[in-house]
Tab-separated table of C-alpha atoms in Angstrom:
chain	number	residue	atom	x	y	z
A	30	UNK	CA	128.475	-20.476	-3.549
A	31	UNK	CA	127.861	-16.879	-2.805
A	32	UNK	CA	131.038	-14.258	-3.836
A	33	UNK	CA	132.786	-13.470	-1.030
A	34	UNK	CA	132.104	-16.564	1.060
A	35	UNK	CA	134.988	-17.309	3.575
A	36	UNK	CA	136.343	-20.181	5.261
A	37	UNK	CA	133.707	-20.651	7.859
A	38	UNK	CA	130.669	-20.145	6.049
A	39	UNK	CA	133.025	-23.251	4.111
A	40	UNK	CA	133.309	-25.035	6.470
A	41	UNK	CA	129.649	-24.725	7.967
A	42	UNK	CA	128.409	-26.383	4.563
A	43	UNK	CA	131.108	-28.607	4.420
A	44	UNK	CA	132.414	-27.665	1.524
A	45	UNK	CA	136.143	-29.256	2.132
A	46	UNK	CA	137.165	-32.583	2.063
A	47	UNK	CA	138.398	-35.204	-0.504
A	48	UNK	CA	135.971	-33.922	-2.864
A	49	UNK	CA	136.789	-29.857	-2.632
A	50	UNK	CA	140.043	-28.559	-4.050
A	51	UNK	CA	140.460	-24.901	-3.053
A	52	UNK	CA	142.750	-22.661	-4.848
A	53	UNK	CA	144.176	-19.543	-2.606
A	54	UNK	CA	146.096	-16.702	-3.157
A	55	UNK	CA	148.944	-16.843	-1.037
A	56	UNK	CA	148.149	-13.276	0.757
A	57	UNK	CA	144.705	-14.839	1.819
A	58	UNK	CA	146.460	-17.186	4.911
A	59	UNK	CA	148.948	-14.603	6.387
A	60	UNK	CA	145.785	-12.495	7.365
A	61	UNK	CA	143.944	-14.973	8.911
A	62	UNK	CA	144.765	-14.214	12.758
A	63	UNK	CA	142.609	-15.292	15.205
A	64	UNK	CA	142.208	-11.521	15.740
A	65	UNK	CA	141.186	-10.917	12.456
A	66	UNK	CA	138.708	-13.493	12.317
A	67	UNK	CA	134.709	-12.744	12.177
A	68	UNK	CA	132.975	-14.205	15.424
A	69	UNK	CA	131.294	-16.844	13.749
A	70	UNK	CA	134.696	-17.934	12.682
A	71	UNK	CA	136.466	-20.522	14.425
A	72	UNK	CA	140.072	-20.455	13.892
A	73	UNK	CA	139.957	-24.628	14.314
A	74	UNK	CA	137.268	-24.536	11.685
A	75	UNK	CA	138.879	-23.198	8.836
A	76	UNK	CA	142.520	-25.158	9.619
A	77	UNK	CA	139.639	-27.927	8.569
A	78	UNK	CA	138.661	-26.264	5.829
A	79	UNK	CA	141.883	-25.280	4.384
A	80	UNK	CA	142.979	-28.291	4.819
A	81	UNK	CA	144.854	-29.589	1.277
A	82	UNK	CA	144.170	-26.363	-0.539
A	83	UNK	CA	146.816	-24.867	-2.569
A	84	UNK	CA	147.831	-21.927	-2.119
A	85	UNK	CA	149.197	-19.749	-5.258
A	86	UNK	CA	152.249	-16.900	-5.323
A	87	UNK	CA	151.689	-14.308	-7.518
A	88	UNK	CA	154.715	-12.804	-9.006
A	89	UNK	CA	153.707	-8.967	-10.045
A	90	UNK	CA	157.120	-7.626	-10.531
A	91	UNK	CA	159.403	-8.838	-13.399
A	92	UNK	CA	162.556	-10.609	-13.303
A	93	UNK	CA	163.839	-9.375	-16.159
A	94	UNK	CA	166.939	-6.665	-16.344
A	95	UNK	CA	165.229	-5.253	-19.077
A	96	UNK	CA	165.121	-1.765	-19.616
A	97	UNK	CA	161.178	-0.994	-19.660
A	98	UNK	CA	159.594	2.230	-20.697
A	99	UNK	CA	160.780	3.988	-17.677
A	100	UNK	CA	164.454	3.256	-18.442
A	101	UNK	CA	164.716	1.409	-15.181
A	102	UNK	CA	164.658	-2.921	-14.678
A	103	UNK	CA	162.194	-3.509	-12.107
A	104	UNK	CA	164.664	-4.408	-9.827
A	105	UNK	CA	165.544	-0.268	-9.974
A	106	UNK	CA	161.747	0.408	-9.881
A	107	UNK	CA	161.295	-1.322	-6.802
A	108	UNK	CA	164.010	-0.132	-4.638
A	109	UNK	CA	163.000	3.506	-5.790
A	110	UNK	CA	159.418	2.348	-4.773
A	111	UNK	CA	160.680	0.712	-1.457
A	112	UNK	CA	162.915	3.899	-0.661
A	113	UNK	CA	159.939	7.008	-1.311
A	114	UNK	CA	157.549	4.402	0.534
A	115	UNK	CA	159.629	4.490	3.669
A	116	UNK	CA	160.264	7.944	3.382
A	117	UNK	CA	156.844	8.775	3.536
A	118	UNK	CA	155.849	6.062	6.369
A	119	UNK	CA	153.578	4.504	3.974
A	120	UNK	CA	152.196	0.923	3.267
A	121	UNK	CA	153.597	-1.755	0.935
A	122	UNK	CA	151.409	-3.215	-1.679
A	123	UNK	CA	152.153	-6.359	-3.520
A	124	UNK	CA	150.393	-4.480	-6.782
A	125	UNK	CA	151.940	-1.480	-7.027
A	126	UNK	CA	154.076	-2.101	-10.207
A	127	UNK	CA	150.436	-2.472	-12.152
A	128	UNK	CA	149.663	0.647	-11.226
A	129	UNK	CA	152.897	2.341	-11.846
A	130	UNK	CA	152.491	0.192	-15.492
A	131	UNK	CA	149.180	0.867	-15.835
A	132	UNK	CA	149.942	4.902	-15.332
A	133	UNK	CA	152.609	4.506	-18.337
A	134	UNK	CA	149.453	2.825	-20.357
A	135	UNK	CA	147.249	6.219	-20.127
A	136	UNK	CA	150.104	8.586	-20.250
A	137	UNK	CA	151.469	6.666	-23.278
A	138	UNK	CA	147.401	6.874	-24.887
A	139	UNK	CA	146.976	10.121	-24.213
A	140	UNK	CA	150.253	11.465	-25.962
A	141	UNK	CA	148.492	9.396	-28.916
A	142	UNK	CA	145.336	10.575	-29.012
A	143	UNK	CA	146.603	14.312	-28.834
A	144	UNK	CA	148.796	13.518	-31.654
A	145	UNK	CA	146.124	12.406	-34.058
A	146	UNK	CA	143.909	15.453	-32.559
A	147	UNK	CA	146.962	17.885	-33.918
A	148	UNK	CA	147.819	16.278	-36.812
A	149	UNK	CA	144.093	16.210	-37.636
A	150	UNK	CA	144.209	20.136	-36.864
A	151	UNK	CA	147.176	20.933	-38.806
A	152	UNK	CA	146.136	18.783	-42.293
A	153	UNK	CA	142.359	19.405	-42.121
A	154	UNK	CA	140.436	22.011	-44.113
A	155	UNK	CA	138.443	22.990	-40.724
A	156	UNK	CA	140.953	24.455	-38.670
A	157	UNK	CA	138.385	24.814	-35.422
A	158	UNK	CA	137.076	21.268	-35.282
A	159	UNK	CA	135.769	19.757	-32.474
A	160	UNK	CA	135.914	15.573	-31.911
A	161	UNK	CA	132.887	13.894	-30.731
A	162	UNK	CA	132.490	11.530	-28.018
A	163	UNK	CA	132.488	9.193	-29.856
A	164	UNK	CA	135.331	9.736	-31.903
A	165	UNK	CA	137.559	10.129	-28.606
A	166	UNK	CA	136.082	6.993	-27.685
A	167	UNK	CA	137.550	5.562	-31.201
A	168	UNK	CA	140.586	6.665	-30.697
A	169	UNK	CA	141.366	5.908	-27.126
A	170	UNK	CA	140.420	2.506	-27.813
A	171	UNK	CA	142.891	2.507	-30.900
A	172	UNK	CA	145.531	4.072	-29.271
A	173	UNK	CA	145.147	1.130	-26.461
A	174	UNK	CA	144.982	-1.629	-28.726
A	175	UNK	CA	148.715	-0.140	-30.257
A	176	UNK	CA	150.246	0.118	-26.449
A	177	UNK	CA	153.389	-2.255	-26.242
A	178	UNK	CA	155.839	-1.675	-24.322
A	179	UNK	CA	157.968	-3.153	-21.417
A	180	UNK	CA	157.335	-2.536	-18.042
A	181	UNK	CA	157.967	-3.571	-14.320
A	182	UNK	CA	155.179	-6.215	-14.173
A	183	UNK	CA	155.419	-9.517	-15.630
A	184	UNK	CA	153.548	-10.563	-19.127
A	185	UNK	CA	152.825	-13.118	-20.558
């Protein structure tokens, strides 16, 4: 089946039924309005073709009271998140905590890499070396591989 299919090209090849299982995120069905629906779409159509799927929560935020990184629990991080949000009249989304620990995982790489630049500076014999590509590559890729740290997201 083509990426990106949806329910009624699913149900127009009749792909549903005793012998299809479909596995859904749980976001997918609370935006499936009849408004919101393509024309080709039949709302009745893809009740049919849903029918018996399971549908799959995603827990992105942590339940953990552990201090992370940040010095915050997630719990903290998300009512901070929650508050500036509404301040600014913006939108919710569910993944925001991967970005917020994904933005610790470059700062945190960064501050690595220009560590081993200086201490490279300050111990070398060539005091006005320059680092390759590829060598940047190398070490952003090292520095990655040592991340570990506690966030706001769960892991596994």
């Amino acid at each position: 089946m083509k990426k990106g299919a949806n329910s009624g090209e699913i149900h127009n090849l009749s792909m549903y039924g005793q012998k299809y299982l479909w596995i859904l995120p749980d976001w997918t069905q609370g935006s499936w309005g009849a408004n919101s629906l393509p024309s080709s779409c039949k709302a009745e159509n893809i009740m049919t073709a849903i029918e018996g799927s399971v549908s799959l929560a995603v827990e992105t935020l942590s339940s953990s009271r552990i201090r992370g990184i940040s010095g915050r629990t997630a719990q903290e991080y998300e009512k901070e998140y929650n508050e500036r949000r509404r301040l600014k009249n913006l939108g919710a989304t569910k993944f925001h905590g991967f970005a917020y620990d994904g933005t610790w995982v470059i700062a945190k790489v960064l501050s690595r890499v220009m560590e081993t630049v200086k201490f490279r500076e300050r111990y070398s014999i060539h005091r006005n070396f320059t680092v390759t590509d590829e060598e940047m590559e190398r070490m952003i890729l090292e520095a990655m591989d040592k991340i570990n740290f506690f966030g706001v997201t769960v892991c596994t």
